[in-house]
Tab-separated table of C-alpha atoms in Angstrom:
chain	number	residue	atom	x	y	z
A	3	MET	CA	0.000	0.000	0.000
A	4	THR	CA	3.016	2.305	0.010
A	5	ASN	CA	4.009	2.163	-3.628
A	6	PHE	CA	1.917	4.750	-5.488
A	7	LEU	CA	3.224	3.486	-8.820
A	8	ALA	CA	1.312	0.234	-8.532
A	9	THR	CA	-2.378	-0.284	-8.858
A	10	THR	CA	-5.302	-2.665	-8.589
A	11	CYS	CA	-9.011	-2.262	-9.237
A	12	PRO	CA	-12.299	-4.227	-9.238
A	13	SER	CA	-13.376	-6.580	-12.107
A	14	VAL	CA	-15.143	-9.986	-13.030
A	15	ARG	CA	-15.463	-13.547	-14.708
A	16	PHE	CA	-17.057	-17.019	-14.526
A	17	THR	CA	-15.209	-20.255	-13.909
A	18	ASN	CA	-16.384	-23.739	-12.956
A	19	GLN	CA	-19.903	-23.210	-14.245
A	20	LYS	CA	-22.135	-25.725	-12.507
A	21	CYS	CA	-25.816	-26.276	-11.794
A	22	GLY	CA	-27.325	-23.938	-14.323
A	23	HIS	CA	-27.802	-23.246	-17.979
A	24	VAL	CA	-26.035	-21.142	-20.555
A	25	GLN	CA	-27.811	-19.475	-23.430
A	26	ILE	CA	-26.000	-17.813	-26.316
A	27	GLN	CA	-28.057	-15.296	-28.224
A	28	ASN	CA	-26.980	-12.197	-30.142
A	29	HIS	CA	-23.468	-12.506	-28.702
A	30	LYS	CA	-24.802	-12.487	-25.148
A	31	VAL	CA	-24.106	-15.216	-22.608
A	32	THR	CA	-26.514	-15.633	-19.718
A	33	LYS	CA	-26.124	-18.043	-16.830
A	34	SER	CA	-28.693	-18.673	-14.127
A	35	GLN	CA	-27.250	-20.174	-10.962
A	36	LEU	CA	-29.868	-22.403	-9.354
A	37	THR	CA	-30.269	-23.441	-5.750
A	38	PRO	CA	-31.004	-27.106	-4.954
A	39	ASN	CA	-34.734	-26.303	-4.773
A	40	GLY	CA	-34.679	-24.952	-8.316
A	41	LYS	CA	-34.985	-21.259	-7.455
A	42	THR	CA	-32.669	-18.669	-8.942
A	43	LYS	CA	-30.119	-17.635	-6.345
A	44	SER	CA	-28.156	-15.216	-8.432
A	45	ILE	CA	-27.900	-14.452	-12.109
A	46	VAL	CA	-24.727	-13.578	-13.940
A	47	LYS	CA	-25.158	-12.302	-17.466
A	48	ILE	CA	-22.102	-11.512	-19.554
A	49	SER	CA	-22.456	-9.501	-22.726
A	50	LYS	CA	-20.078	-7.764	-25.084
A	51	SER	CA	-20.329	-4.281	-26.494
A	52	GLU	CA	-18.745	-3.040	-29.692
A	53	GLY	CA	-16.116	-1.291	-27.627
A	54	ASP	CA	-14.967	-4.455	-25.892
A	55	SER	CA	-11.831	-4.837	-27.962
A	56	ILE	CA	-10.534	-1.430	-26.939
A	57	CYS	CA	-11.478	-1.558	-23.262
A	58	ASN	CA	-8.790	-3.818	-21.871
A	59	ARG	CA	-6.092	-1.579	-20.531
A	60	ARG	CA	-4.223	-2.493	-17.356
A	61	ILE	CA	-0.756	-2.419	-15.911
A	62	ILE	CA	-0.134	-3.748	-12.411
A	63	LEU	CA	3.034	-3.667	-10.354
A	64	ALA	CA	3.553	-5.386	-7.037
A	65	GLY	CA	2.921	-3.363	-3.915
A	66	CYS	CA	-0.094	-1.522	-5.312
A	67	ALA	CA	-1.259	1.543	-3.523
A	68	CYS	CA	-4.398	2.367	-5.441
A	69	GLY	CA	-7.311	0.092	-6.095
A	70	CYS	CA	-8.410	1.684	-9.269
A	71	CYS	CA	-6.015	2.022	-12.001
A	72	SER	CA	-5.910	-1.528	-13.206
A	73	THR	CA	-9.592	-1.481	-14.049
A	74	SER	CA	-9.492	1.058	-16.761
A	75	LEU	CA	-12.455	1.407	-19.070
A	76	ASN	CA	-10.668	3.311	-21.763
A	77	PRO	CA	-8.785	2.565	-25.020
A	78	PRO	CA	-5.353	0.983	-24.623
A	79	SER	CA	-1.944	2.409	-25.290
A	80	ALA	CA	0.595	0.233	-27.070
A	81	LEU	CA	2.226	-0.615	-23.747
A	82	ALA	CA	-0.885	-1.289	-21.687
A	83	GLY	CA	-2.620	-3.142	-24.470
A	84	GLY	CA	0.147	-5.766	-24.605
A	85	LEU	CA	0.152	-7.688	-21.329
A	86	SER	CA	-3.587	-7.339	-20.876
A	87	ASP	CA	-4.108	-9.463	-23.986
A	88	PHE	CA	-2.660	-12.520	-22.238
A	89	ASP	CA	-4.906	-14.743	-20.154
A	90	TRP	CA	-2.122	-15.541	-17.685
A	91	TYR	CA	-1.662	-11.847	-16.987
A	92	LYS	CA	-5.376	-11.248	-16.494
A	93	GLN	CA	-5.578	-14.192	-14.088
A	94	ILE	CA	-2.668	-12.844	-12.050
A	95	GLU	CA	-4.287	-9.432	-12.037
A	96	ALA	CA	-7.602	-10.801	-10.787
A	97	ALA	CA	-5.933	-12.765	-7.993
A	98	ALA	CA	-3.847	-9.742	-7.014
A	99	MET	CA	-6.931	-7.548	-6.833
A	100	GLU	CA	-8.765	-10.027	-4.670
A	101	THR	CA	-5.956	-10.275	-2.100
A	102	GLY	CA	-3.910	-7.098	-2.538
A	103	MET	CA	-6.664	-4.573	-1.780
A	104	GLN	CA	-7.653	-5.869	1.638
A	105	ARG	CA	-5.756	-3.265	3.643
A	106	TYR	CA	-7.111	-0.395	1.562
A	107	GLU	CA	-10.674	-1.728	1.766
A	108	SER	CA	-10.315	-2.074	5.533
A	109	GLU	CA	-9.185	1.538	5.781
A	110	ILE	CA	-12.257	2.886	3.974
A	111	GLU	CA	-14.882	0.280	4.892
A	112	GLU	CA	-16.673	2.524	7.382
A	113	ARG	CA	-16.710	5.436	4.962
A	114	LYS	CA	-18.075	3.218	2.186
A	115	ALA	CA	-20.792	1.896	4.484
A	116	VAL	CA	-21.953	5.444	5.188
A	117	LEU	CA	-21.819	6.323	1.492
A	118	PHE	CA	-23.807	3.288	0.319
A	119	SER	CA	-26.383	3.826	3.059
A	120	GLN	CA	-27.468	6.887	1.077
A	121	LEU	CA	-28.925	4.726	-1.673
A	122	PRO	CA	-32.724	5.149	-1.510
A	123	GLU	CA	-34.788	2.261	-0.153
A	124	ASN	CA	-36.460	1.752	-3.535
A	125	THR	CA	-33.138	1.282	-5.386
A	126	LYS	CA	-33.471	-1.864	-7.510
A	127	GLU	CA	-30.988	-1.488	-10.388
A	128	VAL	CA	-27.429	-0.267	-9.837
A	129	LEU	CA	-24.627	0.184	-12.376
A	130	GLU	CA	-21.078	-0.143	-11.052
A	131	LEU	CA	-18.192	0.859	-13.314
A	132	GLY	CA	-15.116	-1.276	-12.711
A	133	LEU	CA	-16.925	-3.902	-10.633
A	134	GLY	CA	-13.734	-5.895	-10.289
A	135	THR	CA	-13.764	-8.745	-7.798
A	136	GLY	CA	-16.799	-7.180	-6.154
A	137	PRO	CA	-15.463	-5.465	-2.999
A	138	ASN	CA	-18.525	-3.191	-2.914
A	139	LEU	CA	-21.151	-5.919	-3.262
A	140	LYS	CA	-21.492	-6.342	0.496
A	141	PHE	CA	-22.877	-2.810	0.760
A	142	TYR	CA	-25.951	-3.470	-1.430
A	143	LYS	CA	-29.301	-4.641	-0.115
A	144	PRO	CA	-30.231	-8.265	-0.920
A	145	GLU	CA	-31.976	-8.832	-4.275
A	146	THR	CA	-30.496	-5.654	-5.775
A	147	HIS	CA	-29.811	-6.005	-9.512
A	148	VAL	CA	-26.162	-4.973	-9.916
A	149	ILE	CA	-24.827	-4.336	-13.432
A	150	GLY	CA	-21.039	-4.289	-13.595
A	151	VAL	CA	-19.082	-2.941	-16.566
A	152	GLU	CA	-15.708	-4.647	-16.378
A	153	PRO	CA	-13.045	-5.534	-18.982
A	154	ASN	CA	-11.245	-8.413	-17.234
A	155	GLU	CA	-13.330	-11.589	-17.421
A	156	TYR	CA	-11.148	-13.363	-14.851
A	157	MET	CA	-12.589	-11.159	-12.122
A	158	ASP	CA	-16.047	-12.681	-12.602
A	159	ALA	CA	-15.608	-15.743	-10.412
A	160	TYR	CA	-14.739	-13.608	-7.383
A	161	ALA	CA	-17.636	-11.212	-7.939
A	162	LYS	CA	-20.061	-14.056	-8.638
A	163	SER	CA	-19.151	-15.719	-5.343
A	164	LYS	CA	-19.796	-12.490	-3.425
A	165	ALA	CA	-23.080	-11.889	-5.267
A	166	GLU	CA	-24.298	-15.320	-4.160
A	167	GLN	CA	-23.125	-14.671	-0.605
A	168	PHE	CA	-25.077	-11.409	-0.358
A	169	GLY	CA	-28.149	-12.500	-2.322
A	170	LEU	CA	-27.669	-10.175	-5.287
A	171	GLU	CA	-28.565	-10.449	-8.957
A	172	LEU	CA	-25.329	-9.770	-10.823
A	173	GLU	CA	-25.071	-8.862	-14.512
A	174	ILE	CA	-21.677	-8.300	-16.111
A	175	LYS	CA	-21.143	-6.310	-19.294
A	176	ARG	CA	-17.967	-5.800	-21.285
A	177	GLY	CA	-17.673	-2.223	-22.450
A	178	CYS	CA	-16.182	1.247	-22.046
A	179	GLY	CA	-17.006	3.960	-19.554
A	180	GLU	CA	-17.104	6.468	-22.405
A	181	ALA	CA	-19.778	4.438	-24.244
A	182	LEU	CA	-21.771	2.476	-21.698
A	183	PRO	CA	-23.757	-0.477	-23.088
A	184	LEU	CA	-26.985	0.644	-21.379
A	185	ASP	CA	-30.133	2.502	-22.435
A	186	ASP	CA	-30.950	6.070	-21.444
A	187	ASN	CA	-32.603	6.505	-18.029
A	188	SER	CA	-32.218	2.794	-17.249
A	189	VAL	CA	-30.712	2.530	-13.734
A	190	ASP	CA	-31.555	3.898	-10.293
A	191	ALA	CA	-27.940	4.497	-9.259
A	192	VAL	CA	-24.388	4.520	-10.630
A	193	ILE	CA	-21.265	3.761	-8.588
A	194	THR	CA	-17.612	4.543	-9.315
A	195	SER	CA	-14.896	3.505	-6.899
A	196	LEU	CA	-11.344	4.389	-7.920
A	197	VAL	CA	-12.121	4.484	-11.625
A	198	LEU	CA	-12.143	8.092	-12.860
A	199	CYS	CA	-8.397	8.480	-12.270
A	200	THR	CA	-7.725	6.163	-15.204
A	201	VAL	CA	-10.411	6.583	-17.847
A	202	ASP	CA	-9.317	8.303	-21.034
A	203	SER	CA	-12.047	10.967	-20.935
A	204	PRO	CA	-13.601	11.606	-17.505
A	205	SER	CA	-16.009	14.168	-18.984
A	206	LYS	CA	-17.361	11.594	-21.472
A	207	VAL	CA	-17.751	9.059	-18.678
A	208	MET	CA	-19.655	11.629	-16.621
A	209	ARG	CA	-21.979	12.351	-19.537
A	210	GLU	CA	-22.613	8.627	-19.863
A	211	ILE	CA	-23.308	8.316	-16.136
A	212	VAL	CA	-25.885	11.099	-16.301
A	213	ARG	CA	-27.382	9.615	-19.462
A	214	VAL	CA	-28.056	6.158	-18.024
A	215	LEU	CA	-29.349	7.429	-14.671
A	216	ARG	CA	-33.084	7.735	-14.282
A	217	PRO	CA	-34.366	11.226	-13.335
A	218	GLY	CA	-33.811	11.617	-9.603
A	219	GLY	CA	-31.227	8.796	-9.651
A	220	LYS	CA	-28.109	8.815	-7.476
A	221	TYR	CA	-24.457	8.783	-8.492
A	222	LEU	CA	-22.214	7.592	-5.631
A	223	PHE	CA	-18.460	7.972	-5.934
A	224	ILE	CA	-15.219	7.521	-4.044
A	225	GLU	CA	-12.091	8.492	-5.976
A	226	HIS	CA	-8.493	9.488	-5.351
A	227	VAL	CA	-7.698	12.987	-6.625
A	228	GLY	CA	-5.023	15.633	-6.891
A	229	ALA	CA	-4.010	17.384	-3.671
A	230	ASP	CA	-5.249	20.921	-3.107
A	231	PRO	CA	-2.446	23.190	-4.427
A	232	VAL	CA	-3.279	25.829	-1.802
A	233	SER	CA	-3.603	23.754	1.370
A	234	ASN	CA	-1.085	21.068	0.389
A	235	PRO	CA	1.292	22.495	-2.229
A	236	ALA	CA	4.156	20.094	-1.407
A	237	LEU	CA	2.082	17.002	-2.092
A	238	ARG	CA	0.601	18.564	-5.212
A	239	PHE	CA	4.112	19.290	-6.489
A	240	GLN	CA	5.141	15.665	-5.917
A	241	GLN	CA	1.995	14.413	-7.669
A	242	THR	CA	2.686	16.657	-10.653
A	243	LEU	CA	6.305	15.519	-10.779
A	244	PHE	CA	5.481	11.796	-10.770
A	245	ASP	CA	2.241	11.936	-12.758
A	246	PRO	CA	3.785	11.017	-16.158
A	247	LEU	CA	5.567	8.006	-14.654
A	248	GLN	CA	2.406	6.933	-12.837
A	249	GLN	CA	0.446	7.021	-16.084
A	250	PHE	CA	3.135	4.960	-17.810
A	251	VAL	CA	3.403	2.156	-15.243
A	252	ALA	CA	-0.156	2.188	-13.857
A	253	GLY	CA	-2.314	1.821	-16.941
A	254	GLY	CA	-2.991	5.523	-17.399
A	255	CYS	CA	-3.725	6.418	-13.772
A	256	HIS	CA	-3.528	10.187	-13.176
A	257	LEU	CA	-2.395	11.629	-9.850
A	258	THR	CA	-3.598	15.206	-10.334
A	259	ARG	CA	-7.167	15.015	-11.631
A	260	ASP	CA	-9.680	17.376	-10.037
A	261	THR	CA	-12.566	14.934	-10.174
A	262	GLY	CA	-14.645	16.870	-7.680
A	263	LYS	CA	-14.595	19.964	-9.873
A	264	LEU	CA	-15.603	17.873	-12.881
A	265	ILE	CA	-18.580	16.337	-11.078
A	266	ARG	CA	-19.724	19.740	-9.798
A	267	SER	CA	-19.524	21.135	-13.329
A	268	PHE	CA	-22.442	18.897	-14.284
A	269	THR	CA	-24.744	21.060	-12.166
A	270	THR	CA	-24.122	24.039	-14.448
A	271	ARG	CA	-24.845	22.580	-17.881
A	272	LEU	CA	-27.379	23.950	-20.337
A	273	PRO	CA	-31.027	23.243	-19.473
A	274	VAL	CA	-31.388	20.979	-22.514
A	275	GLU	CA	-28.685	18.675	-21.170
A	276	ALA	CA	-29.004	16.044	-18.462
A	277	THR	CA	-27.510	17.464	-15.270
A	278	PHE	CA	-27.230	16.923	-11.541
A	279	GLN	CA	-29.559	19.034	-9.469
A	280	ARG	CA	-27.415	18.541	-6.355
A	281	VAL	CA	-23.845	17.413	-5.625
A	282	ASP	CA	-22.482	16.749	-2.129
A	283	ILE	CA	-18.733	16.073	-1.883
A	284	GLU	CA	-16.457	15.354	1.073
A	285	SER	CA	-12.655	15.452	0.902
A	286	PHE	CA	-10.508	13.182	3.062
A	287	MET	CA	-7.102	11.538	3.257
A	288	VAL	CA	-6.433	7.800	3.334
A	289	PRO	CA	-3.287	7.316	5.438
A	290	GLU	CA	-0.204	5.393	4.368
A	291	ILE	CA	-0.826	5.353	0.625
A	292	SER	CA	1.591	8.077	-0.382
A	293	LEU	CA	0.746	10.226	-3.395
A	294	ILE	CA	-2.808	8.918	-3.827
A	295	ALA	CA	-3.859	9.700	-0.245
A	296	PRO	CA	-6.199	12.601	-1.204
A	297	HIS	CA	-9.715	11.264	-1.818
A	298	ILE	CA	-13.222	12.509	-2.362
A	299	SER	CA	-16.539	10.778	-1.821
A	300	GLY	CA	-20.077	11.926	-2.292
A	301	VAL	CA	-23.491	11.734	-3.887
A	302	ALA	CA	-24.856	13.515	-6.947
A	303	THR	CA	-28.572	13.510	-7.749
A	304	LYS	CA	-29.787	13.699	-11.335
A	305	ALA	CA	-32.346	16.394	-12.086
A	306	GLU	CA	-35.956	15.188	-12.217
A	307	HIS	CA	-36.813	16.794	-15.569
A	308	VAL	CA	-34.117	16.602	-18.239
A	309	HIS	CA	-33.704	16.042	-21.968
A	310	VAL	CA	-30.737	13.835	-22.873
């Protein structure tokens, strides 16, 4: 957790498929996991989008400090696109994410619990970008339909196991954050957890988040960000200095993004655009993770009456 140049993030895949059925239709694979009494316990649906081939960008080094940057939902560079094409690498990555993020998740578990408690009682369908091995699944209410957009299929087995444990309906889609494979106004909530540091175009991802949210829907986020140049100029200077190297070795992860400012900017768009009617953001530091210690978390609420 002390090496800021290494990263890990949430993702998904199926192995050892038993006790169920698989249906292939229009390039979609659906699997229903059945309990001994024949009832559906959890459902994992895996489908590809047209952007799948360009959404597999990850670089992981040992000693990861950030849980996000390996789950990038953006087009690959020549470097990052290489290793991520190999199954052995993706399997190592999935295993590393499952075991290597435990200390970080322990540090922010209480904060995540408070954040997820702000999901309305009537929340039924949730989209999570960068689902990964499913570290956030324990925070959802049972029977919630969770849709995860995740490029690494070897993460699925870990997420599937957690979905069964917590009584969730899990659907996995392959795609890009900049072009989500979902309809307009189709989900009650969207979650990002250590994802926006790495995507190629955070503004496009934000537009997609607003697009797929139903009017009045909630966007919950927890992201590492650039340090405040006024209150913490020394750390900001170090982040700026090492940012190019971080991007190179950590799959495009940026140390200096002002994600909070970006999210707030979606409350000031033109009336004809989908916007947030309210954004609440809290800044905090996660100790012992060096240059990615500055974090934000919060909730944004989509306006009730919008035209996308």
